[in-house]
GROMACS .gro file of C-alpha atoms in nm:
model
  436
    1UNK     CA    1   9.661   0.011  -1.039
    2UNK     CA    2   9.955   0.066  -1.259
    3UNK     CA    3  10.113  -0.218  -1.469
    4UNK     CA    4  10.473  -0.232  -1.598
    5UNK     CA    5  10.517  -0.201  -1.968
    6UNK     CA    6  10.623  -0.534  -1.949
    7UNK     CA    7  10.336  -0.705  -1.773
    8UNK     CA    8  10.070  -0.487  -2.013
    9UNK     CA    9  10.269  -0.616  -2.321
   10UNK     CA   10  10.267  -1.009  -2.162
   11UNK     CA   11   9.864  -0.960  -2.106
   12UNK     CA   12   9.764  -0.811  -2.441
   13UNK     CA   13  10.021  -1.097  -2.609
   14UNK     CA   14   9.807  -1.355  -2.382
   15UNK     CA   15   9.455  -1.243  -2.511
   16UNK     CA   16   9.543  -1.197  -2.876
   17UNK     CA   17   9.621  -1.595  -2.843
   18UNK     CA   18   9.362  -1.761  -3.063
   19UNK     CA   19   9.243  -1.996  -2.786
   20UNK     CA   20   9.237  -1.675  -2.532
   21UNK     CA   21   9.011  -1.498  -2.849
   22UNK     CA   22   8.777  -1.779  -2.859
   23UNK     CA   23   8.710  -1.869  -2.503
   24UNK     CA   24   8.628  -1.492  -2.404
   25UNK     CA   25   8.407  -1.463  -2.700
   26UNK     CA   26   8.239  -1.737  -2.611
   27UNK     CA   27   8.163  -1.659  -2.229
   28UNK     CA   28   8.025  -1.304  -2.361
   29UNK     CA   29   7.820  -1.535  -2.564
   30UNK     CA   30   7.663  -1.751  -2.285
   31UNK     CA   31   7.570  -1.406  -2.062
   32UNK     CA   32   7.234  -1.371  -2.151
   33UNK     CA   33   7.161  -1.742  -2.101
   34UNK     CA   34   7.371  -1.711  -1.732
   35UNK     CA   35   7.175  -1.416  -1.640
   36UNK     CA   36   6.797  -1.531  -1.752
   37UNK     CA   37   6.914  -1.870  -1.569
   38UNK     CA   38   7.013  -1.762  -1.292
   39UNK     CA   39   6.737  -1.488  -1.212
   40UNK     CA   40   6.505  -1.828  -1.251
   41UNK     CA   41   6.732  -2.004  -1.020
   42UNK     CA   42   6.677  -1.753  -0.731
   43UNK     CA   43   6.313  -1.780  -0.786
   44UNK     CA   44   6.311  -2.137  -0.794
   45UNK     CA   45   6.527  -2.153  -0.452
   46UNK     CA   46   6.514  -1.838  -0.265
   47UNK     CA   47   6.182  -1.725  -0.362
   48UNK     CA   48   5.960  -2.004  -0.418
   49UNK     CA   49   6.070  -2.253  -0.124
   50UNK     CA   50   5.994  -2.271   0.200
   51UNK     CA   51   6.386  -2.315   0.322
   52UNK     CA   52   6.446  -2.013   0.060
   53UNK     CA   53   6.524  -1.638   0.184
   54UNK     CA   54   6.237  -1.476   0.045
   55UNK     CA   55   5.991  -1.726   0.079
   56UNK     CA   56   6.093  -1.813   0.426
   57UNK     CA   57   6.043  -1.456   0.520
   58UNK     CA   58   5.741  -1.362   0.357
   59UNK     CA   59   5.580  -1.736   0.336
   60UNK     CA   60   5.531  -1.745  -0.029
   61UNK     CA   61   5.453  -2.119  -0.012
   62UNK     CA   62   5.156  -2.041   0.200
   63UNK     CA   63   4.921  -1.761  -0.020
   64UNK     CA   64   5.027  -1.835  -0.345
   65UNK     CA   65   4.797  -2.091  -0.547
   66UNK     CA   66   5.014  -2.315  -0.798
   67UNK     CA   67   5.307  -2.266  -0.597
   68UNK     CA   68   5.451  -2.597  -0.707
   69UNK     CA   69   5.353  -2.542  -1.078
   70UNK     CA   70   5.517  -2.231  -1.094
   71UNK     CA   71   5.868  -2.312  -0.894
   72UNK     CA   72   5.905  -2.643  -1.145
   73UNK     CA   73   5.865  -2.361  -1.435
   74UNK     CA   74   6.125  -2.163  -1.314
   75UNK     CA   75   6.341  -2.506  -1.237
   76UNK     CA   76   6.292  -2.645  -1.583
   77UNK     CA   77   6.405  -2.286  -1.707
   78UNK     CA   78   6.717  -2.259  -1.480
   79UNK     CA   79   6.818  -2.611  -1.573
   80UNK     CA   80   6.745  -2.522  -1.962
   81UNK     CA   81   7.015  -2.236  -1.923
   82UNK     CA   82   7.235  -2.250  -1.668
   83UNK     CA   83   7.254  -2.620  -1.672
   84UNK     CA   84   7.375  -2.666  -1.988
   85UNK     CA   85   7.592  -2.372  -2.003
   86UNK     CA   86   7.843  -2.596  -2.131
   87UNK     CA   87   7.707  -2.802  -2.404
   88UNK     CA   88   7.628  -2.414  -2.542
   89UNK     CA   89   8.012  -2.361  -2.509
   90UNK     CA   90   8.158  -2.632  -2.733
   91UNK     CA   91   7.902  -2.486  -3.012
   92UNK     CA   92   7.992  -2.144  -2.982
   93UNK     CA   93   8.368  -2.193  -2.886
   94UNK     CA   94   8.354  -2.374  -3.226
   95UNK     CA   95   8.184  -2.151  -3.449
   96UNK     CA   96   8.396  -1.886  -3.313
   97UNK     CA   97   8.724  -2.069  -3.403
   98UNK     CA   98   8.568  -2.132  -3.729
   99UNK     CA   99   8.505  -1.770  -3.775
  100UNK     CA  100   8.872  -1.738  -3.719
  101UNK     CA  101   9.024  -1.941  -3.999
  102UNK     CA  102   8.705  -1.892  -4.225
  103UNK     CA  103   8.562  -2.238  -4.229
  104UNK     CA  104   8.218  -2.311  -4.233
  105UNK     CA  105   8.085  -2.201  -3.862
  106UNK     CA  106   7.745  -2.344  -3.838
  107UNK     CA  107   7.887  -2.734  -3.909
  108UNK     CA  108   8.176  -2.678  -3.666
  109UNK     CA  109   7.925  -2.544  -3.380
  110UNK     CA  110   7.735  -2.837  -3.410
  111UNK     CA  111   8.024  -3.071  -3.475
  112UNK     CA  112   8.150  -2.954  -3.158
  113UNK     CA  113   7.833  -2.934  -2.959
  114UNK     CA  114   7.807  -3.368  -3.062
  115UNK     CA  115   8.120  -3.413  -2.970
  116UNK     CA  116   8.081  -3.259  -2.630
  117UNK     CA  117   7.747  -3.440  -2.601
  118UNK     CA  118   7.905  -3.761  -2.702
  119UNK     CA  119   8.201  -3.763  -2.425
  120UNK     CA  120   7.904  -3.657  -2.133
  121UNK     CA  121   7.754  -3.984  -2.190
  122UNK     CA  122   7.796  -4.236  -1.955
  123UNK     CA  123   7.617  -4.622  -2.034
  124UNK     CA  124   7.390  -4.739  -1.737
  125UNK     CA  125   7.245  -5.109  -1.693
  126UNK     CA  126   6.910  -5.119  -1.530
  127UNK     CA  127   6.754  -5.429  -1.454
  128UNK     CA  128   6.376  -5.481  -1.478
  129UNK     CA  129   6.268  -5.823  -1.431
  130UNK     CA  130   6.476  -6.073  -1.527
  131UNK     CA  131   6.626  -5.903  -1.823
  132UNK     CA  132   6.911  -5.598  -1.822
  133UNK     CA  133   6.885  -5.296  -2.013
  134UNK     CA  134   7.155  -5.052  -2.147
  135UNK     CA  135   7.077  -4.655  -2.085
  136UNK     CA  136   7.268  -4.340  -2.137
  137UNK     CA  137   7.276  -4.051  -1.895
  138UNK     CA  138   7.444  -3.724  -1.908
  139UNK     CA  139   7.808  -3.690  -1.658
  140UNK     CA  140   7.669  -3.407  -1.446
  141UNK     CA  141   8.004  -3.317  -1.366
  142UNK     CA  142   8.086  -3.199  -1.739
  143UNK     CA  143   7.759  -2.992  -1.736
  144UNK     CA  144   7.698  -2.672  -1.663
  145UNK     CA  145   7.947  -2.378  -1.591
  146UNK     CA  146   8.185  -2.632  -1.398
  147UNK     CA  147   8.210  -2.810  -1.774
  148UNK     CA  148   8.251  -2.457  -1.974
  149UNK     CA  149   8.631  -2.529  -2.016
  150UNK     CA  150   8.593  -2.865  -2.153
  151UNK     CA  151   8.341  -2.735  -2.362
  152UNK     CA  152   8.552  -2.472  -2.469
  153UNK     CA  153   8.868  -2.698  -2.503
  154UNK     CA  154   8.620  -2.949  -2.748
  155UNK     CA  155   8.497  -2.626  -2.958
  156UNK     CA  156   8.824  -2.546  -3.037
  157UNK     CA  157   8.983  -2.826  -3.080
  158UNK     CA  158   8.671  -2.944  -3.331
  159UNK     CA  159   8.781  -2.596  -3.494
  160UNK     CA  160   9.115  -2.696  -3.526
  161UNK     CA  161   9.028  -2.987  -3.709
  162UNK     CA  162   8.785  -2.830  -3.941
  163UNK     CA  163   9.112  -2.596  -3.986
  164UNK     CA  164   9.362  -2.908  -4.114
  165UNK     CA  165   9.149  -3.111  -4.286
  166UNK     CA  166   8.880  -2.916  -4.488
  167UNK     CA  167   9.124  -2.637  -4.594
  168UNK     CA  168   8.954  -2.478  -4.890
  169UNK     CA  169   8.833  -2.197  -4.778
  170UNK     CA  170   8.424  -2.083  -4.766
  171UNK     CA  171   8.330  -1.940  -5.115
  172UNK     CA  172   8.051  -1.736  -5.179
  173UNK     CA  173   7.955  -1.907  -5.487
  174UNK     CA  174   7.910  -2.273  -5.372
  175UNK     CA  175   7.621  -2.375  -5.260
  176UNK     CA  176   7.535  -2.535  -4.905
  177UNK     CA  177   7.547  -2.923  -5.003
  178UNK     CA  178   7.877  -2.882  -5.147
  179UNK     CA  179   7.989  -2.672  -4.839
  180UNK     CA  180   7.850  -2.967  -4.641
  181UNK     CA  181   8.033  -3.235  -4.792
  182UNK     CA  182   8.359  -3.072  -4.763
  183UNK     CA  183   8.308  -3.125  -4.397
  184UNK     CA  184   8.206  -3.474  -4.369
  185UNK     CA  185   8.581  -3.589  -4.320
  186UNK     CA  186   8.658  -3.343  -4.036
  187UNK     CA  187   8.309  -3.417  -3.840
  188UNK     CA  188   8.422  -3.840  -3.853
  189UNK     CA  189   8.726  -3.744  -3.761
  190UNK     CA  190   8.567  -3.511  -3.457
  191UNK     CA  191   8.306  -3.752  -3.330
  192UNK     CA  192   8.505  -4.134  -3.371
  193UNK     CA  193   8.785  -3.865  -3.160
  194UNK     CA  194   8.484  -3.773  -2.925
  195UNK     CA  195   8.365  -4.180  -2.888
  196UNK     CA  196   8.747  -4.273  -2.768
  197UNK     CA  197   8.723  -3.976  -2.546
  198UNK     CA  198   8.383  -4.143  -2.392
  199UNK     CA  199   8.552  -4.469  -2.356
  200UNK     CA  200   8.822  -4.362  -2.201
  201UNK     CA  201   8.639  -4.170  -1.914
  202UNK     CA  202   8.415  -4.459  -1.921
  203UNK     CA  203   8.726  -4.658  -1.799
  204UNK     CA  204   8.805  -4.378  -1.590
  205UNK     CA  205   8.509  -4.413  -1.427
  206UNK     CA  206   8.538  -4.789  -1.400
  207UNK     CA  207   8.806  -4.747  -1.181
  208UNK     CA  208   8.652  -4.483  -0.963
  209UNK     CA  209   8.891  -4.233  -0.962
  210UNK     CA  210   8.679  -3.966  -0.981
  211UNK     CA  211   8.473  -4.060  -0.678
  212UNK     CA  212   8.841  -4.129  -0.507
  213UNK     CA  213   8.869  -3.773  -0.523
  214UNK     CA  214   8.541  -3.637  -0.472
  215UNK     CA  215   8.586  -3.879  -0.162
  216UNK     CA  216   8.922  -3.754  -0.096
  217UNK     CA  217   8.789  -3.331  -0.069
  218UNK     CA  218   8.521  -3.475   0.142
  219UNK     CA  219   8.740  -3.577   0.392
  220UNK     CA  220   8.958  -3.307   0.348
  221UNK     CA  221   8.684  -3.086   0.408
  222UNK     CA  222   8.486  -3.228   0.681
  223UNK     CA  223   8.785  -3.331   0.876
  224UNK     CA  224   9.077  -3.045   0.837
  225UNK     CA  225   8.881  -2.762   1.136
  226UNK     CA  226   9.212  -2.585   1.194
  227UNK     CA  227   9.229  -2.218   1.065
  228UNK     CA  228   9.503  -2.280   0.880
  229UNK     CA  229   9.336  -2.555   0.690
  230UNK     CA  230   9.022  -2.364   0.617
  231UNK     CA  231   9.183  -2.092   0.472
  232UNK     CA  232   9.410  -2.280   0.234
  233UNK     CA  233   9.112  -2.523   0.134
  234UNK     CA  234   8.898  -2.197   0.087
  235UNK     CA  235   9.221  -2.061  -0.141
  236UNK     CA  236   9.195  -2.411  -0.336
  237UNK     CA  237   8.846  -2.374  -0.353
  238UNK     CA  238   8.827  -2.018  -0.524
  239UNK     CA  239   9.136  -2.106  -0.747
  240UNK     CA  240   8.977  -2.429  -0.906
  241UNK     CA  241   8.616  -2.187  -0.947
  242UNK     CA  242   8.790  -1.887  -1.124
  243UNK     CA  243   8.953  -2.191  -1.378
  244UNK     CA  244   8.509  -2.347  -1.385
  245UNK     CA  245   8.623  -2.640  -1.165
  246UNK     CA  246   8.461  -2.779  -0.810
  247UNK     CA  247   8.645  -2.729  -0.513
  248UNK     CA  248   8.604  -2.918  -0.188
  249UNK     CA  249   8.415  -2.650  -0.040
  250UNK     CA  250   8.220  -2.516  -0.320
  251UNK     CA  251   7.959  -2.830  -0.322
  252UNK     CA  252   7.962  -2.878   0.058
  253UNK     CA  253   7.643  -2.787   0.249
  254UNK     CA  254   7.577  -2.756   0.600
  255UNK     CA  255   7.424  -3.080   0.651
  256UNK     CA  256   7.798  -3.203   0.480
  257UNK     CA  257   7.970  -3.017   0.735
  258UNK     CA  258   8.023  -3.241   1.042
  259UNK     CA  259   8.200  -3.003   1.258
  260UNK     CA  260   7.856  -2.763   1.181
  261UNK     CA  261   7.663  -3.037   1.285
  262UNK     CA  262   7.841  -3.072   1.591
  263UNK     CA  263   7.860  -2.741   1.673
  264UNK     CA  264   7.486  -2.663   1.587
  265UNK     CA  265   7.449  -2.938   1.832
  266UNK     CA  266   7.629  -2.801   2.111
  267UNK     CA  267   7.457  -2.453   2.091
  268UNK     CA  268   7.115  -2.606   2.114
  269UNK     CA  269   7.225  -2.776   2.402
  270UNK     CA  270   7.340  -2.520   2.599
  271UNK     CA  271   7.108  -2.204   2.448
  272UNK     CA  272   7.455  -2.006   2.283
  273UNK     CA  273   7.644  -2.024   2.008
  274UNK     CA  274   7.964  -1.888   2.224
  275UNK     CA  275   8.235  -2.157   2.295
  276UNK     CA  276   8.143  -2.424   2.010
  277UNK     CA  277   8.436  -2.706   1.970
  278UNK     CA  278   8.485  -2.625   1.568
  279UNK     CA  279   8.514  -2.284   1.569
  280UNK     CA  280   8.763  -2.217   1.230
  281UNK     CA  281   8.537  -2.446   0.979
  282UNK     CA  282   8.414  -2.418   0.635
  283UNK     CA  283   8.099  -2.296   0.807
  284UNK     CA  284   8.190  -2.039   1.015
  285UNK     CA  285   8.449  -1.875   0.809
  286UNK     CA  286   8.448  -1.970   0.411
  287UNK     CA  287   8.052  -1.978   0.342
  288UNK     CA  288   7.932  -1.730   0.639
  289UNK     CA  289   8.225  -1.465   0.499
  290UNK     CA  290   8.450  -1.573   0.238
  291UNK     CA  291   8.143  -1.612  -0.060
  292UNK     CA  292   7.956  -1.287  -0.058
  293UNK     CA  293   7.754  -1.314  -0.408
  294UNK     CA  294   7.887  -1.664  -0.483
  295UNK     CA  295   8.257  -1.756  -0.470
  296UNK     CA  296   8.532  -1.504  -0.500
  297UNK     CA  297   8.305  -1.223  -0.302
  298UNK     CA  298   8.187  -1.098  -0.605
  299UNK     CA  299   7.888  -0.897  -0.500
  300UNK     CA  300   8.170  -0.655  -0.393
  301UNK     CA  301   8.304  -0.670  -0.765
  302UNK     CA  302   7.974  -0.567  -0.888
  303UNK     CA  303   7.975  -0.282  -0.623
  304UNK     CA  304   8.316  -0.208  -0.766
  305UNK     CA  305   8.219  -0.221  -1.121
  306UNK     CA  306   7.900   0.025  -1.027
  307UNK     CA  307   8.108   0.305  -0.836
  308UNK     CA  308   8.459   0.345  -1.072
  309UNK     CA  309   8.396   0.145  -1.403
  310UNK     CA  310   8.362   0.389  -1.691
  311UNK     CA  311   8.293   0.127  -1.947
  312UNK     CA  312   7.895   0.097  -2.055
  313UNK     CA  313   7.947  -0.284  -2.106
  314UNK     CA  314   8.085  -0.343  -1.770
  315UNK     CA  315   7.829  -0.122  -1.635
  316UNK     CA  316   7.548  -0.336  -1.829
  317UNK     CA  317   7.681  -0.666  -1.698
  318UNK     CA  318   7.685  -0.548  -1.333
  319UNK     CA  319   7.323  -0.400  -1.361
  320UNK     CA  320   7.179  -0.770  -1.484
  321UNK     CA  321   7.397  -0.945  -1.238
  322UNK     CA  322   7.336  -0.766  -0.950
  323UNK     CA  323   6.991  -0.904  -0.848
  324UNK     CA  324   7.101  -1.306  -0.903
  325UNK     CA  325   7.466  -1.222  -0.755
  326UNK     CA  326   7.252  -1.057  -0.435
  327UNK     CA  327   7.135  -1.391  -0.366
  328UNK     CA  328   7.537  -1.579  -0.440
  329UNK     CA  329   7.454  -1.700  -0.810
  330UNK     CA  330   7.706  -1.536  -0.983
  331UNK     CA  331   7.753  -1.710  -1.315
  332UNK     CA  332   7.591  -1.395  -1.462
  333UNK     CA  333   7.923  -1.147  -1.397
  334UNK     CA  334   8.134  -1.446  -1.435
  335UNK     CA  335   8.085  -1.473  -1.794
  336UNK     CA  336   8.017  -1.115  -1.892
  337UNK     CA  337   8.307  -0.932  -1.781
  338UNK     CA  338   8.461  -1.198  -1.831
  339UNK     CA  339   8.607  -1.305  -1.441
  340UNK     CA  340   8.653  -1.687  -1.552
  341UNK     CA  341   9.016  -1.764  -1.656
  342UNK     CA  342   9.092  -1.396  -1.604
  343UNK     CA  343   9.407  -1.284  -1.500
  344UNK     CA  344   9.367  -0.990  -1.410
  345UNK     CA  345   9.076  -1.075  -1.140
  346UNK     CA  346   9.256  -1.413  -1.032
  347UNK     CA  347   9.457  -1.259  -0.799
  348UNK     CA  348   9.102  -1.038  -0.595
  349UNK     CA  349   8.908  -1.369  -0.655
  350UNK     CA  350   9.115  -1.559  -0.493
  351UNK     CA  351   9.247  -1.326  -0.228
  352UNK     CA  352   8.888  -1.202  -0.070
  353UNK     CA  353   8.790  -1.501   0.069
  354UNK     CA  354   9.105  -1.535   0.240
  355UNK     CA  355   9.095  -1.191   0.351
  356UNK     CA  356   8.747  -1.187   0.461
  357UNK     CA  357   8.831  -1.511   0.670
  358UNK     CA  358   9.108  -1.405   0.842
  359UNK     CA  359   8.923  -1.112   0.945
  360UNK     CA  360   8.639  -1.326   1.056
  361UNK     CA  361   8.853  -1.532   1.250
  362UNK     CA  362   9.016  -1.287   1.426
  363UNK     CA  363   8.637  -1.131   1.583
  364UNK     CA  364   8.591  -1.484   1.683
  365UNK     CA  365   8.912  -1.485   1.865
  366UNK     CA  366   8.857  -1.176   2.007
  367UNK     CA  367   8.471  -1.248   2.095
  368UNK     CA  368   8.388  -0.990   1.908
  369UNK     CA  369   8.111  -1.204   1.759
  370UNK     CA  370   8.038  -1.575   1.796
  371UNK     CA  371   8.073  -1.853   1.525
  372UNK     CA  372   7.810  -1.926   1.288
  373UNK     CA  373   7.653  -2.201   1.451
  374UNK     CA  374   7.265  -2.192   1.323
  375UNK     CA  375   7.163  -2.254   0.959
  376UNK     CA  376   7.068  -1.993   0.713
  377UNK     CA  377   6.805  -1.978   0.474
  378UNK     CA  378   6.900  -2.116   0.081
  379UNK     CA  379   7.039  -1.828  -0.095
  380UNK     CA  380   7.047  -1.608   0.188
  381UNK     CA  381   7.253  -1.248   0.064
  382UNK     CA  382   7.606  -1.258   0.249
  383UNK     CA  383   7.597  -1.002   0.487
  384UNK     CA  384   7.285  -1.139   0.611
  385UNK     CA  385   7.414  -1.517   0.633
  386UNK     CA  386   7.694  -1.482   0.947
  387UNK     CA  387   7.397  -1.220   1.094
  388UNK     CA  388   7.138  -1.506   1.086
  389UNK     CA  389   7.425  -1.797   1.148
  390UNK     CA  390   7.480  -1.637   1.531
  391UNK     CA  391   7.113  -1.588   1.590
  392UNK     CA  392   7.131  -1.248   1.491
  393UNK     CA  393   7.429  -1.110   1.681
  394UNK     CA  394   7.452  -0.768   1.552
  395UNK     CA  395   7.821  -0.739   1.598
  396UNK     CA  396   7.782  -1.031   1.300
  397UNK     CA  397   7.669  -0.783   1.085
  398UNK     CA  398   7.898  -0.517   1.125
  399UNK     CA  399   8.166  -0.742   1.044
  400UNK     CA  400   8.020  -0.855   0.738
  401UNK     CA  401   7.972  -0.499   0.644
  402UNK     CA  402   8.304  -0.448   0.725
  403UNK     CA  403   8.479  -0.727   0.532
  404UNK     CA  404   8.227  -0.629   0.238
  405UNK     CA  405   8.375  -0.271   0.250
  406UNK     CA  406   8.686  -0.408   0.223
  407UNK     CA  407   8.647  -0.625  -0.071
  408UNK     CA  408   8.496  -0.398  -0.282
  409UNK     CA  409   8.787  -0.153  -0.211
  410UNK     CA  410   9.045  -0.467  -0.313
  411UNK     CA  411   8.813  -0.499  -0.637
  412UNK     CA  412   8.818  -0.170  -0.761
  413UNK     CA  413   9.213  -0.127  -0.865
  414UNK     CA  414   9.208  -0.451  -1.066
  415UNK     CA  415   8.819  -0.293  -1.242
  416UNK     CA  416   9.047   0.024  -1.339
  417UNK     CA  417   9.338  -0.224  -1.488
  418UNK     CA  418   9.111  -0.388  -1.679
  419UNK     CA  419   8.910  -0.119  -1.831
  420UNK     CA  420   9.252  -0.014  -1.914
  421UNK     CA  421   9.387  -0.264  -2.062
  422UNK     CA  422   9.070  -0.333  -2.300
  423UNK     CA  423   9.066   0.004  -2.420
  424UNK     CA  424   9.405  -0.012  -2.511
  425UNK     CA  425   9.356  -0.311  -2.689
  426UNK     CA  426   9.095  -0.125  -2.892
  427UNK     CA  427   9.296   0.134  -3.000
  428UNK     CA  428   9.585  -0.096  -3.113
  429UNK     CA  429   9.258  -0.319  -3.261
  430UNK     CA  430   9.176   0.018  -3.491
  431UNK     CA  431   9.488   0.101  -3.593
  432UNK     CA  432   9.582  -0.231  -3.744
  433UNK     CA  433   9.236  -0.187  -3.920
  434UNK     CA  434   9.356   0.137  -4.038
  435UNK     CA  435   9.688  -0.014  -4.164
  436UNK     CA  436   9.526  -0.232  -4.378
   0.00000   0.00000   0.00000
């Protein structure tokens, strides 16, 4: 794909932008903790369980001793890594903008790692007995890579204030208490900014405007069936998870799904999954063909990355994310290349699904293959899902081989333009070394 002199000279002005700088350093930062994660993560679900892929196939659950010991190992792991994903962002986005102006890194990290920590918490009252006790849990919503940009955002900004108000610069000479007491105004000022931050989302929260609009994509989601509908909502859905956000249909399971139900109804009733009432659904088109390797079809961007990348760090990203993006956790090769806040792959993320849907729909149409009506497996691979979703229609499959085809061939321009554009970057990166 070739860019316009103008467009390459708007990109490389974009990611020489100090926030740009930190936030990809950062999520090449977090890749080893996404990958180890998320390899746990597919043995914990698709392995280890009996509604998993693996396990349901070869019934793990049933010859292996300790079963249950060793899935809560690899849960405890995933939740160690993956889970917290973004608590490990505000420390490195901060030490990172540290790095930047030369402050002290280690103090900002954990500056901004406390403040992040500090706005997650939310007050709880539990009553036992007769008396009422005050207890702090974590906002799931801010954790893990849906809370990476807030993390980020906090990291930097906890940089920035290291920046104004402790401007000596780090000298060699002085020794670490001194260096630590320079700092003690800009962490107050950090965490009594992070504890107004708290109370405001606590008041937020008071007012239940979040849940208004988690309640709000819920109905969107289980009550807009038209095709239309589905594929804008799917469009939504992959925007928000390319900027680390939750869409409406990105948390939505099949039991969530009320058209699925009714249509999983219908075929059981009458022994097919041809002629269902909902057949353009979240269901049958967005999770059966529009998330191949997790959201944004990026199994095929692995593919694409393994066939025409020339790069040996692209190449090393795709070869650990391959086996967790197989089975749709794909937090792995969206940190490492990085695909996150990316855009150069916003425009592929986003447009695959939709693709892959409309293609979808129009075999369902046509009766070229019936709607996914039946359940899959957790974790099954996406090809396999709309094969096992029609009871193993095998003109399922070929479509999903198809559409997979396809993506990968939408994937691989935008690969080549941004190989290109990082080596370029290089080169200008040496010669302004040189200059010096």
């Amino acid at each position: 794909m070739k860019l316009s002199e103008k467009g390459y000279k708007l990109i490389v002005k974009l990611y020489q932008l100090p926030f740009i700088l930190v936030m990809r350093r950062t999520m090449l930062m977090l890749f080893p903790f996404a990958v180890l994660g998320s390899i746990a993560s597919v043995f914990n679900v698709s392995i280890l369980s009996r509604t998993g892929f693996i396990g349901n196939i070869f019934y793990i659950t049933q010859w292996l001793p300790h079963v249950a010991r060793i899935r809560s190992m690899f849960a405890a792991f995933s939740m160690m890594t993956v889970k917290i994903l973004a608590v490990l962002a505000a420390y490195q986005a901060g030490t990172h903008t540290a790095r930047l102006y030369h402050k002290n890194t280690e103090m900002t990290g954990m500056t901004g790692m406390l403040a992040f920590l500090i706005i997650a918490l939310r007050p709880v009252q539990r009553q036992y007995g007769p008396k009422t006790f005050l207890q702090f849990n974590v906002n799931n919503n801010l954790m893990g890579i849906q809370g990476i940009l807030i993390g980020i955002l906090i990291g930097f900004i906890t940089g920035q204030i290291f920046r104004i108000f402790n401007r000596k610069p780090i000298s060699i000479r002085s020794d670490s208490f001194s260096r630590a007491c320079r700092t003690i105004i800009p962490v107050m000022i950090t965490l009594g900014s992070a504890i107004i931050v708290n109370q405001l989302i606590i008041q937020i929260y008071k007012y239940q405007i979040p849940a208004g609009i988690s309640n709000y994509y819920q109905a969107l989601s289980s009550k807009k069936h038209g095709l239309v509908a589905t594929l804008l909502l799917g469009a939504w859905s992959s925007f928000l998870a390319w900027l680390g956000l939750s869409g409406p249909y990105n948390q939505a399971s099949f039991n969530d799904d009320p058209a699925a139900v009714a249509d999983l109804t219908y075929a059981l009733k009458h022994h097919s999954p041809w002629n269902v009432p909902y057949k353009y659904t979240q269901t049958t088109l967005y999770h059966s063909f529009g998330t191949f390797g997790g959201v944004g079809s990026t199994l095929a961007l692995v593919i694409a990355i393994i066939i025409v990348a020339r790069t040996s760090r692209y190449h090393q990203a795709a070869r650990w994310a391959v086996f967790p993006t197989l089975f749709n956790a794909n937090q792995p090769i969206l940190l490492g290349i990085p695909v996150l806040f990316n855009p150069i792959f916003l425009i592929p993320f986003v447009a695959t699904p939709v693709v892959n849907m409309l293609i979808a729909a129009f075999a369902i149409h046509f009766q070229i293959m019936p709607p996914v009506t039946y359940p899959s497996p957790l974790d099954t691979p996406g090809v396999l899902s709309a094969f096992i979703g029609t009871g193993g229609n095998f003109m399922a499959l070929l479509v999903g081989i198809l559409i997979m085809t396809l993506d990968v061939l939408i994937y691989i321009p935008f690969v080549k333009l941004s190989e290109q554009i990082r080596n370029e970057m290089q080169i200008k990166e040496r010669q302004r070394l040189r200059m010096r």
